[in-house]
Amino acid sequence: MIGEIRKSFEESLKKLDEYIEKIQEERERLVKEFEDKLEELKVFGIDKNALKDFLKEPYVLIPRKKDEYYVIVPKFIPMQIGWLEHQTASYNIFVINKYIQWIYDLPKAIKDKVKIPEPLPFKVIDGYLHTGSKLQEVAWERYKKFLYRKEGKDRIRIKKGYEFLLIAKLIEDGCLPFVPMPIEKEDLREFNKIKLRDYQKRAWKMFLKTGAIGVFWSFGAGKSVFGLYALGKIKGKKLVVVPTITLKEQWEKRTEKYLSEDRENIDIVTYLGYDKVKDNEYTLVVFDEVHHLPANTYVKLSTIKAKYRIGLSGSPFREDGRENYIFALTGFPIGLNWEELIQQKVIAVPKFRLYVVKDYHEKMKRLEELLKIPIKTIIFCDAINLGKQISKRFGIPFVYGETKDRLSIIKDSDVVVISRVGDEGISIGDIERVIEVAFLYGSRQQESQRFGRLMHSQKKEPEHIIIMTEKEFQTYQKRLYAIYELSLIHI
């Protein structure tokens, strides 16, 4: 037995040595490559020791606002951290904040430098803010507008109707105030139709321990599969909330396929369907594309009576800055570095091409040339009139708000034009190409969603193409940063 342990330990050390050797080789390669480039430019007198120090820390951290920082990295360094805010000819400028550390592991060196404050150990339980005896006064002074009165030495009653606002504020301050509510055994049932990958199993264990999680995985990583598995394992009445009719159709077909025996216990509504379910009680609610939930129009869905909840999103960011609401309305966040998914061959990064043309006439000519290559294609077009023109010109269907049975049309068509109703969540395994001809201005949220459609593809080399006019490129090019974040390519 001891011999086996010793052998296993020695094998682990050997692998560690090999890993360290590879890191050293990569570092030396970068030094040589950099020196060669400088030699080509006839630049001499380089301080090699300073260069080695640079490679230990090839970035600059600059405060942006409270608990938020810019991370500035030269473009030749293959580093992606946080989300891409801006690019220059030579540098990528990322932004990190306190929320990022919940989803992705920040390098220790960066954690130590930014000194994001340690979260206070506050918990919200049954209408009380539990503070502990030492921090009751601190909590009262900091959050008094949400609080009613101190009770005992370690808790404060929350004002009626202010509990969610307090949770959102605590999260904004870097605190996760949730109390785990483990899944009760009587709420579980046997379900074997879906097998989870290792990282999905880890998420399931977290859900069993806490009863409320936000799953923030990259596109194509199996968030919907995880949601289906949860629906299959949990007994009782369940609810799925989605942003579009297209996604509603997809969830309906998947639940019929995997959960036919329990389908009558599953309600599926869009985020506009609050009135249909407001009086119901559920064992589990699944919010697909949960980054929509904080919107003023939809947030009341968070008041639905549900024992357990799961939020799913590949992009837990909002243009209005309400990221804290995303976490407040779901639960314990679970992230996964998308690079790990690529290494495990769970997803593939699509190839990307950008065409910048003179005007809309040239845009249509380029589209016509591309469609001469007969492969499974989705054309994204936000403009309804333009979508209809493309549909008529090329004899292909156009899926938009008024279209019935959208998912079947998309799956059965070799080429289809889709408005923004197809931006999120749809999974088409045989898609080979996405072409964007019209889009929502500079929205990186939309761009990441559309690029993510190809991460669901089972084809070897799916391709994402954007056709922009010169004016669009000048005005809306910031949406392209979303693609860089997902693919580590240079636009």
Short mmCIF file of C-alpha atoms in Angstrom, two decimals:
data_model
loop_
_atom_site.label_atom_id
_atom_site.label_comp_id
_atom_site.label_asym_id
_atom_site.label_seq_id
_atom_site.Cartn_x
_atom_site.Cartn_y
_atom_site.Cartn_z
CA MET A 1 0.00 0.00 0.00
CA ILE A 2 2.82 2.42 0.98
CA GLY A 3 4.66 1.46 -2.20
CA GLU A 4 1.64 2.41 -4.32
CA ILE A 5 1.31 5.77 -2.56
CA ARG A 6 5.05 6.44 -3.06
CA LYS A 7 4.78 5.52 -6.75
CA SER A 8 1.74 7.76 -7.23
CA PHE A 9 3.54 10.62 -5.47
CA GLU A 10 6.65 10.19 -7.64
CA GLU A 11 4.52 10.19 -10.80
CA SER A 12 2.84 13.40 -9.66
CA LEU A 13 6.23 15.02 -9.03
CA LYS A 14 7.40 13.94 -12.47
CA LYS A 15 4.35 15.53 -14.11
CA LEU A 16 4.92 18.70 -12.08
CA ASP A 17 8.56 18.82 -13.22
CA GLU A 18 7.46 18.40 -16.83
CA TYR A 19 4.92 21.19 -16.43
CA ILE A 20 7.54 23.53 -14.90
CA GLU A 21 9.93 22.68 -17.72
CA LYS A 22 7.30 23.57 -20.32
CA ILE A 23 6.64 26.90 -18.60
CA GLN A 24 10.37 27.69 -18.59
CA GLU A 25 10.66 26.75 -22.25
CA GLU A 26 7.71 28.99 -23.15
CA ARG A 27 9.21 31.86 -21.20
CA GLU A 28 12.57 31.44 -22.96
CA ARG A 29 10.77 31.26 -26.31
CA LEU A 30 8.99 34.53 -25.63
CA VAL A 31 12.25 36.22 -24.61
CA LYS A 32 13.98 35.03 -27.79
CA GLU A 33 11.02 35.98 -29.99
CA PHE A 34 10.91 39.44 -28.46
CA GLU A 35 14.67 39.90 -28.85
CA ASP A 36 14.48 38.76 -32.50
CA LYS A 37 11.75 41.31 -33.20
CA LEU A 38 13.82 44.05 -31.62
CA GLU A 39 16.82 42.96 -33.69
CA GLU A 40 14.72 43.21 -36.85
CA LEU A 41 13.89 46.78 -35.90
CA LYS A 42 17.60 47.50 -35.26
CA VAL A 43 16.91 48.26 -31.64
CA PHE A 44 19.94 47.61 -29.45
CA GLY A 45 20.96 47.89 -25.84
CA ILE A 46 18.08 45.90 -24.41
CA ASP A 47 18.31 45.15 -20.71
CA LYS A 48 17.70 41.40 -20.68
CA ASN A 49 17.14 41.28 -16.93
CA ALA A 50 14.46 43.95 -17.23
CA LEU A 51 12.94 41.95 -20.07
CA LYS A 52 12.76 38.87 -17.86
CA ASP A 53 11.09 40.94 -15.12
CA PHE A 54 8.57 42.12 -17.72
CA LEU A 55 7.71 38.54 -18.64
CA LYS A 56 7.06 37.78 -14.97
CA GLU A 57 4.51 40.58 -14.90
CA PRO A 58 3.55 41.53 -18.49
CA TYR A 59 0.70 43.88 -17.59
CA VAL A 60 -0.11 47.17 -15.90
CA LEU A 61 -2.90 47.61 -13.33
CA ILE A 62 -4.59 51.02 -13.15
CA PRO A 63 -7.57 51.85 -10.89
CA ARG A 64 -10.74 52.57 -12.86
CA LYS A 65 -13.16 53.22 -10.02
CA LYS A 66 -13.80 51.76 -6.61
CA ASP A 67 -12.86 48.05 -6.57
CA GLU A 68 -12.48 48.04 -10.36
CA TYR A 69 -9.28 48.08 -12.39
CA TYR A 70 -7.92 48.30 -15.91
CA VAL A 71 -5.47 45.54 -16.83
CA ILE A 72 -3.32 46.72 -19.75
CA VAL A 73 -1.54 43.96 -21.67
CA PRO A 74 0.59 44.15 -24.84
CA LYS A 75 -1.17 42.46 -27.74
CA PHE A 76 1.64 39.99 -28.32
CA ILE A 77 1.01 38.49 -24.85
CA PRO A 78 -1.73 35.81 -25.13
CA MET A 79 -3.51 36.86 -21.96
CA GLN A 80 -7.24 37.35 -21.41
CA ILE A 81 -8.57 38.42 -18.03
CA GLY A 82 -11.89 39.99 -17.16
CA TRP A 83 -13.61 41.56 -20.18
CA LEU A 84 -12.10 43.58 -22.99
CA GLU A 85 -12.93 47.26 -22.64
CA HIS A 86 -10.77 48.77 -25.37
CA GLN A 87 -7.93 48.15 -27.82
CA THR A 88 -5.14 50.27 -29.22
CA ALA A 89 -2.73 49.33 -31.98
CA SER A 90 -0.42 47.79 -29.38
CA TYR A 91 -2.42 47.01 -26.24
CA ASN A 92 -5.51 45.21 -24.98
CA ILE A 93 -7.23 46.96 -22.10
CA PHE A 94 -9.29 44.65 -19.87
CA VAL A 95 -11.47 45.46 -16.87
CA ILE A 96 -11.68 43.37 -13.72
CA ASN A 97 -13.86 43.89 -10.66
CA LYS A 98 -15.04 42.09 -7.56
CA TYR A 99 -17.54 39.98 -9.50
CA ILE A 100 -14.92 38.45 -11.80
CA GLN A 101 -13.24 36.63 -8.91
CA TRP A 102 -16.45 34.68 -8.27
CA ILE A 103 -16.58 33.36 -11.83
CA TYR A 104 -12.93 32.94 -12.83
CA ASP A 105 -9.78 32.41 -10.83
CA LEU A 106 -7.72 35.61 -10.86
CA PRO A 107 -3.94 35.10 -10.73
CA LYS A 108 -2.71 35.47 -7.16
CA ALA A 109 -0.34 38.26 -8.15
CA ILE A 110 -3.26 40.33 -9.44
CA LYS A 111 -5.43 39.52 -6.42
CA ASP A 112 -2.63 40.72 -4.13
CA LYS A 113 -2.13 43.94 -6.07
CA VAL A 114 -5.72 45.08 -6.54
CA LYS A 115 -6.53 44.40 -2.86
CA ILE A 116 -10.23 43.98 -3.40
CA PRO A 117 -11.62 44.28 0.16
CA GLU A 118 -12.34 41.08 2.01
CA PRO A 119 -16.14 40.67 2.08
CA LEU A 120 -17.83 41.12 5.41
CA PRO A 121 -19.37 37.86 6.75
CA PHE A 122 -22.98 39.06 6.62
CA LYS A 123 -25.89 36.74 5.84
CA VAL A 124 -29.53 37.45 5.05
CA ILE A 125 -31.86 34.92 6.72
CA ASP A 126 -35.64 35.11 7.10
CA GLY A 127 -35.88 38.89 7.12
CA TYR A 128 -32.78 39.47 9.25
CA LEU A 129 -29.25 40.62 8.49
CA HIS A 130 -27.03 38.38 10.58
CA THR A 131 -23.87 40.30 11.47
CA GLY A 132 -22.17 38.62 14.39
CA SER A 133 -21.68 40.53 17.63
CA LYS A 134 -18.50 42.34 16.56
CA LEU A 135 -19.91 43.80 13.33
CA GLN A 136 -23.48 44.69 14.24
CA GLU A 137 -22.69 48.41 14.58
CA VAL A 138 -20.68 48.41 11.33
CA ALA A 139 -23.64 46.86 9.48
CA TRP A 140 -26.10 49.31 11.03
CA GLU A 141 -24.07 52.36 9.98
CA ARG A 142 -23.37 51.06 6.47
CA TYR A 143 -26.82 49.71 5.58
CA LYS A 144 -29.20 51.59 7.88
CA LYS A 145 -31.49 52.73 5.02
CA PHE A 146 -32.44 49.06 4.48
CA LEU A 147 -32.72 48.17 8.16
CA TYR A 148 -35.48 48.50 10.77
CA ARG A 149 -34.02 47.77 14.20
CA LYS A 150 -31.26 45.88 15.99
CA GLU A 151 -32.33 42.70 17.70
CA GLY A 152 -30.00 41.03 20.16
CA LYS A 153 -26.28 41.50 19.65
CA ASP A 154 -25.80 39.76 16.33
CA ARG A 155 -28.67 40.54 13.97
CA ILE A 156 -30.77 43.38 12.56
CA ARG A 157 -34.31 43.18 11.24
CA ILE A 158 -34.62 44.29 7.60
CA LYS A 159 -37.31 46.78 6.60
CA LYS A 160 -40.29 45.15 4.93
CA GLY A 161 -39.82 45.07 1.16
CA TYR A 162 -36.10 45.95 1.35
CA GLU A 163 -34.56 42.47 1.56
CA PHE A 164 -33.68 42.17 -2.13
CA LEU A 165 -32.27 45.72 -2.27
CA LEU A 166 -30.07 44.93 0.71
CA ILE A 167 -28.84 41.69 -0.90
CA ALA A 168 -28.01 43.60 -4.10
CA LYS A 169 -26.08 46.22 -2.11
CA LEU A 170 -24.18 43.57 -0.16
CA ILE A 171 -23.18 41.89 -3.43
CA GLU A 172 -22.11 45.26 -4.84
CA ASP A 173 -19.84 45.51 -1.78
CA GLY A 174 -18.29 42.13 -2.57
CA CYS A 175 -20.28 40.03 -0.09
CA LEU A 176 -22.25 36.90 -0.97
CA PRO A 177 -24.95 37.00 1.74
CA PHE A 178 -26.65 33.74 0.80
CA VAL A 179 -27.18 30.92 3.25
CA PRO A 180 -26.99 27.43 1.74
CA MET A 181 -30.28 25.56 1.74
CA PRO A 182 -29.32 21.99 0.82
CA ILE A 183 -31.65 20.04 -1.45
CA GLU A 184 -33.85 17.81 0.68
CA LYS A 185 -33.67 14.09 -0.11
CA GLU A 186 -37.43 13.84 -0.51
CA ASP A 187 -37.20 16.39 -3.36
CA LEU A 188 -34.85 14.16 -5.40
CA ARG A 189 -35.73 11.34 -7.79
CA GLU A 190 -33.91 8.88 -10.04
CA PHE A 191 -33.01 10.26 -13.48
CA ASN A 192 -30.46 8.63 -15.81
CA LYS A 193 -31.25 9.98 -19.28
CA ILE A 194 -28.51 12.62 -19.14
CA LYS A 195 -24.89 12.04 -18.17
CA LEU A 196 -22.92 15.00 -16.85
CA ARG A 197 -19.32 15.90 -17.59
CA ASP A 198 -16.91 16.31 -14.67
CA TYR A 199 -17.33 20.09 -14.36
CA GLN A 200 -21.12 19.69 -14.59
CA LYS A 201 -20.97 17.15 -11.77
CA ARG A 202 -19.08 19.68 -9.66
CA ALA A 203 -21.83 22.23 -10.30
CA TRP A 204 -24.50 19.68 -9.38
CA LYS A 205 -22.76 18.97 -6.06
CA MET A 206 -22.74 22.70 -5.35
CA PHE A 207 -26.45 22.90 -6.16
CA LEU A 208 -27.18 19.98 -3.82
CA LYS A 209 -25.34 21.84 -1.03
CA THR A 210 -26.83 25.30 -1.61
CA GLY A 211 -30.17 25.01 -3.42
CA ALA A 212 -29.51 28.21 -5.39
CA ILE A 213 -26.75 28.74 -7.96
CA GLY A 214 -25.82 30.88 -10.95
CA VAL A 215 -24.08 28.85 -13.67
CA PHE A 216 -21.88 31.14 -15.77
CA TRP A 217 -20.21 28.93 -18.35
CA SER A 218 -19.09 29.72 -21.86
CA PHE A 219 -21.38 29.15 -24.82
CA GLY A 220 -21.56 25.50 -25.82
CA ALA A 221 -20.45 24.25 -22.39
CA GLY A 222 -23.77 22.56 -21.62
CA LYS A 223 -25.68 25.01 -19.43
CA SER A 224 -29.02 23.92 -20.91
CA VAL A 225 -28.08 20.25 -20.48
CA PHE A 226 -27.33 20.98 -16.83
CA GLY A 227 -30.71 22.70 -16.52
CA LEU A 228 -32.48 19.71 -18.07
CA TYR A 229 -30.65 17.38 -15.68
CA ALA A 230 -31.82 19.46 -12.71
CA LEU A 231 -35.40 19.40 -14.00
CA GLY A 232 -35.13 15.62 -14.26
CA LYS A 233 -33.68 15.12 -10.78
CA ILE A 234 -35.99 17.44 -8.84
CA LYS A 235 -39.52 16.33 -8.00
CA GLY A 236 -42.61 18.51 -8.06
CA LYS A 237 -43.73 21.47 -10.14
CA LYS A 238 -40.95 23.25 -12.05
CA LEU A 239 -40.62 26.44 -14.09
CA VAL A 240 -38.28 27.44 -16.92
CA VAL A 241 -38.05 31.13 -17.89
CA VAL A 242 -36.52 32.10 -21.25
CA PRO A 243 -36.08 35.40 -23.15
CA THR A 244 -37.57 34.44 -26.56
CA ILE A 245 -40.24 32.30 -28.21
CA THR A 246 -37.44 30.56 -30.13
CA LEU A 247 -35.83 29.41 -26.89
CA LYS A 248 -39.23 28.45 -25.52
CA GLU A 249 -39.67 26.11 -28.50
CA GLN A 250 -36.22 24.65 -27.92
CA TRP A 251 -36.87 23.95 -24.23
CA GLU A 252 -40.25 22.43 -25.09
CA LYS A 253 -38.68 20.01 -27.57
CA ARG A 254 -35.87 19.08 -25.21
CA THR A 255 -38.16 18.48 -22.24
CA GLU A 256 -40.41 16.34 -24.46
CA LYS A 257 -37.35 14.32 -25.50
CA TYR A 258 -35.71 13.84 -22.09
CA LEU A 259 -38.55 14.44 -19.62
CA SER A 260 -41.66 13.18 -21.37
CA GLU A 261 -42.88 11.30 -18.28
CA ASP A 262 -42.66 14.49 -16.19
CA ARG A 263 -43.52 17.07 -18.87
CA GLU A 264 -46.87 18.01 -17.33
CA ASN A 265 -45.03 19.25 -14.22
CA ILE A 266 -42.85 21.70 -16.18
CA ASP A 267 -44.04 25.18 -17.13
CA ILE A 268 -42.04 27.11 -19.75
CA VAL A 269 -42.64 30.84 -20.19
CA THR A 270 -40.79 33.86 -21.55
CA TYR A 271 -39.68 36.70 -19.32
CA LEU A 272 -42.88 38.49 -20.34
CA GLY A 273 -45.00 35.65 -18.90
CA TYR A 274 -45.07 36.71 -15.25
CA ASP A 275 -48.87 36.99 -15.12
CA LYS A 276 -49.21 33.38 -16.28
CA VAL A 277 -47.28 31.96 -13.32
CA LYS A 278 -47.38 34.61 -10.58
CA ASP A 279 -49.78 32.64 -8.38
CA ASN A 280 -48.01 29.28 -8.75
CA GLU A 281 -45.57 27.62 -6.37
CA TYR A 282 -42.60 25.63 -7.68
CA THR A 283 -39.99 23.30 -6.32
CA LEU A 284 -37.45 24.61 -8.86
CA VAL A 285 -37.22 27.58 -11.21
CA VAL A 286 -34.57 27.75 -13.96
CA PHE A 287 -33.82 31.20 -15.40
CA ASP A 288 -32.19 30.72 -18.81
CA GLU A 289 -30.10 33.69 -20.00
CA VAL A 290 -30.50 35.06 -16.49
CA HIS A 291 -28.70 38.31 -17.33
CA HIS A 292 -32.14 39.49 -18.56
CA LEU A 293 -33.74 39.11 -15.14
CA PRO A 294 -32.50 42.41 -13.60
CA ALA A 295 -34.36 44.48 -16.22
CA ASN A 296 -37.17 46.57 -14.70
CA THR A 297 -39.67 44.77 -16.95
CA TYR A 298 -38.67 41.29 -15.77
CA VAL A 299 -37.35 41.58 -12.23
CA LYS A 300 -40.74 40.78 -10.67
CA LEU A 301 -40.24 37.20 -11.88
CA SER A 302 -37.69 36.87 -9.10
CA THR A 303 -40.60 36.99 -6.62
CA ILE A 304 -42.06 33.71 -7.96
CA LYS A 305 -42.42 31.26 -5.07
CA ALA A 306 -39.77 28.59 -5.60
CA LYS A 307 -37.90 26.38 -3.15
CA TYR A 308 -34.76 26.13 -5.32
CA ARG A 309 -33.41 28.18 -8.21
CA ILE A 310 -30.82 28.04 -10.97
CA GLY A 311 -29.67 30.88 -13.23
CA LEU A 312 -27.90 30.13 -16.52
CA SER A 313 -25.83 32.58 -18.56
CA GLY A 314 -22.77 32.63 -20.78
CA SER A 315 -22.39 36.40 -20.35
CA PRO A 316 -23.25 37.66 -16.85
CA PHE A 317 -22.79 41.31 -17.78
CA ARG A 318 -25.20 44.12 -18.52
CA GLU A 319 -24.85 47.38 -20.42
CA ASP A 320 -26.65 49.18 -17.54
CA GLY A 321 -24.14 48.01 -14.91
CA ARG A 322 -26.62 45.88 -12.92
CA GLU A 323 -24.30 42.89 -12.69
CA ASN A 324 -24.85 42.74 -8.93
CA TYR A 325 -28.54 42.04 -9.56
CA ILE A 326 -27.66 39.02 -11.71
CA PHE A 327 -25.90 37.42 -8.74
CA ALA A 328 -28.46 38.66 -6.21
CA LEU A 329 -31.30 37.01 -8.12
CA THR A 330 -29.66 33.60 -8.61
CA GLY A 331 -27.40 32.42 -5.81
CA PHE A 332 -23.89 31.05 -5.39
CA PRO A 333 -21.97 31.75 -8.63
CA ILE A 334 -20.21 28.95 -10.50
CA GLY A 335 -17.76 29.86 -13.24
CA LEU A 336 -15.50 27.93 -15.56
CA ASN A 337 -12.57 29.22 -17.55
CA TRP A 338 -13.54 28.77 -21.20
CA GLU A 339 -9.92 27.90 -22.03
CA GLU A 340 -10.40 24.74 -19.96
CA LEU A 341 -13.38 23.84 -22.14
CA ILE A 342 -11.30 24.27 -25.28
CA GLN A 343 -8.51 22.10 -23.86
CA GLN A 344 -11.07 19.40 -23.00
CA LYS A 345 -12.48 19.74 -26.55
CA VAL A 346 -15.92 20.52 -25.15
CA ILE A 347 -16.12 23.60 -27.37
CA ALA A 348 -14.20 24.85 -30.39
CA VAL A 349 -13.35 28.47 -31.17
CA PRO A 350 -14.83 29.45 -34.55
CA LYS A 351 -12.76 31.13 -37.20
CA PHE A 352 -13.54 34.81 -37.58
CA ARG A 353 -13.57 37.10 -40.62
CA LEU A 354 -14.51 40.76 -40.84
CA TYR A 355 -15.36 42.46 -44.14
CA VAL A 356 -15.47 46.26 -44.17
CA VAL A 357 -17.29 47.52 -47.27
CA LYS A 358 -18.23 50.93 -48.64
CA ASP A 359 -22.02 50.86 -48.27
CA TYR A 360 -25.11 48.61 -48.06
CA HIS A 361 -24.98 47.90 -51.79
CA GLU A 362 -21.47 46.48 -51.38
CA LYS A 363 -22.66 44.62 -48.28
CA MET A 364 -25.29 42.75 -50.33
CA LYS A 365 -22.74 41.96 -53.05
CA ARG A 366 -20.41 40.46 -50.47
CA LEU A 367 -23.27 38.44 -48.96
CA GLU A 368 -24.17 37.11 -52.40
CA GLU A 369 -20.56 36.00 -52.97
CA LEU A 370 -20.45 34.22 -49.60
CA LEU A 371 -23.72 32.37 -50.22
CA LYS A 372 -22.25 30.79 -53.35
CA ILE A 373 -20.48 28.44 -50.95
CA PRO A 374 -23.28 25.98 -50.03
CA ILE A 375 -22.91 25.32 -46.30
CA LYS A 376 -25.33 25.44 -43.36
CA THR A 377 -25.62 29.18 -42.64
CA ILE A 378 -27.43 31.56 -40.31
CA ILE A 379 -27.62 35.19 -41.45
CA PHE A 380 -28.28 37.56 -38.57
CA CYS A 381 -30.18 40.69 -39.53
CA ASP A 382 -31.71 43.02 -36.92
CA ALA A 383 -33.44 45.22 -39.52
CA ILE A 384 -36.80 43.61 -40.36
CA ASN A 385 -37.21 45.29 -43.78
CA LEU A 386 -33.66 44.32 -44.79
CA GLY A 387 -34.27 40.77 -43.56
CA LYS A 388 -37.34 40.52 -45.78
CA GLN A 389 -35.35 41.86 -48.75
CA ILE A 390 -32.61 39.27 -48.22
CA SER A 391 -35.25 36.54 -47.87
CA LYS A 392 -36.89 37.52 -51.15
CA ARG A 393 -33.63 38.08 -53.06
CA PHE A 394 -32.07 34.72 -52.17
CA GLY A 395 -35.24 32.66 -51.76
CA ILE A 396 -34.56 31.74 -48.14
CA PRO A 397 -36.82 31.89 -45.04
CA PHE A 398 -36.74 34.83 -42.63
CA VAL A 399 -37.34 34.08 -38.95
CA TYR A 400 -38.46 37.06 -36.87
CA GLY A 401 -41.04 38.03 -34.25
CA GLU A 402 -44.12 37.00 -36.26
CA THR A 403 -42.70 33.64 -37.42
CA LYS A 404 -44.34 30.46 -36.09
CA ASP A 405 -42.42 27.24 -35.35
CA ARG A 406 -39.12 29.12 -35.55
CA LEU A 407 -36.83 26.35 -34.38
CA SER A 408 -38.01 23.83 -36.99
CA ILE A 409 -37.49 26.38 -39.77
CA ILE A 410 -33.97 27.13 -38.54
CA LYS A 411 -33.04 23.45 -38.26
CA ASP A 412 -34.61 22.41 -41.57
CA SER A 413 -33.13 25.24 -43.69
CA ASP A 414 -29.65 25.17 -45.23
CA VAL A 415 -29.62 28.98 -45.15
CA VAL A 416 -31.91 31.13 -43.02
CA VAL A 417 -32.14 34.82 -42.10
CA ILE A 418 -32.85 35.47 -38.42
CA SER A 419 -33.61 38.68 -36.54
CA ARG A 420 -32.43 39.18 -32.97
CA VAL A 421 -35.02 36.59 -31.82
CA GLY A 422 -32.31 34.02 -32.54
CA ASP A 423 -29.50 35.74 -30.65
CA GLU A 424 -29.61 33.70 -27.48
CA GLY A 425 -29.56 30.10 -26.42
CA ILE A 426 -30.45 28.27 -29.63
CA SER A 427 -28.28 25.23 -30.27
CA ILE A 428 -27.89 24.02 -33.87
CA GLY A 429 -25.35 21.21 -34.02
CA ASP A 430 -24.77 21.22 -37.79
CA ILE A 431 -24.34 24.97 -38.27
CA GLU A 432 -21.17 25.77 -40.22
CA ARG A 433 -21.31 29.52 -40.66
CA VAL A 434 -22.80 32.68 -39.17
CA ILE A 435 -22.96 35.88 -41.21
CA GLU A 436 -23.96 39.17 -39.58
CA VAL A 437 -25.30 41.89 -41.86
CA ALA A 438 -27.24 44.06 -39.36
CA PHE A 439 -26.83 44.32 -35.61
CA LEU A 440 -27.64 46.20 -32.41
CA TYR A 441 -25.13 49.03 -32.69
CA GLY A 442 -22.03 48.44 -30.54
CA SER A 443 -23.54 45.83 -28.22
CA ARG A 444 -20.84 43.42 -27.06
CA GLN A 445 -23.52 41.45 -25.25
CA GLN A 446 -25.25 40.67 -28.56
CA GLU A 447 -21.97 39.94 -30.33
CA SER A 448 -20.84 37.44 -27.72
CA GLN A 449 -24.21 35.70 -27.93
CA ARG A 450 -24.08 35.45 -31.73
CA PHE A 451 -20.48 34.27 -31.75
CA GLY A 452 -21.50 31.74 -29.12
CA ARG A 453 -24.01 30.10 -31.49
CA LEU A 454 -21.05 28.53 -33.30
CA MET A 455 -19.58 27.16 -30.08
CA HIS A 456 -22.55 24.78 -30.10
CA SER A 457 -21.53 23.51 -33.54
CA GLN A 458 -20.30 19.96 -34.00
CA LYS A 459 -18.55 20.89 -37.26
CA LYS A 460 -14.76 20.99 -37.34
CA GLU A 461 -14.17 24.57 -38.53
CA PRO A 462 -17.26 26.74 -38.08
CA GLU A 463 -16.85 30.30 -39.30
CA HIS A 464 -18.21 33.61 -38.03
CA ILE A 465 -18.36 36.47 -40.56
CA ILE A 466 -19.36 40.08 -40.01
CA ILE A 467 -19.99 42.48 -42.87
CA MET A 468 -19.78 46.13 -41.82
CA THR A 469 -19.87 49.34 -43.80
CA GLU A 470 -16.98 51.72 -43.19
CA LYS A 471 -19.28 53.95 -41.13
CA GLU A 472 -20.51 51.01 -39.02
CA PHE A 473 -16.94 49.89 -38.38
CA GLN A 474 -15.92 53.34 -37.17
CA THR A 475 -19.01 53.68 -34.95
CA TYR A 476 -19.67 50.17 -33.66
CA GLN A 477 -16.34 48.34 -33.70
CA LYS A 478 -16.38 47.98 -29.89
CA ARG A 479 -18.79 45.05 -30.34
CA LEU A 480 -15.88 43.15 -31.89
CA TYR A 481 -14.09 43.10 -28.53
CA ALA A 482 -16.56 40.42 -27.44
CA ILE A 483 -15.15 38.11 -30.12
CA TYR A 484 -11.61 38.80 -29.02
CA GLU A 485 -12.52 37.88 -25.46
CA LEU A 486 -13.91 34.53 -26.59
CA SER A 487 -11.26 33.61 -29.12
CA LEU A 488 -8.02 35.40 -28.18
CA ILE A 489 -7.61 36.47 -31.81
CA HIS A 490 -6.45 39.88 -32.98
CA ILE A 491 -9.17 41.83 -34.75
#
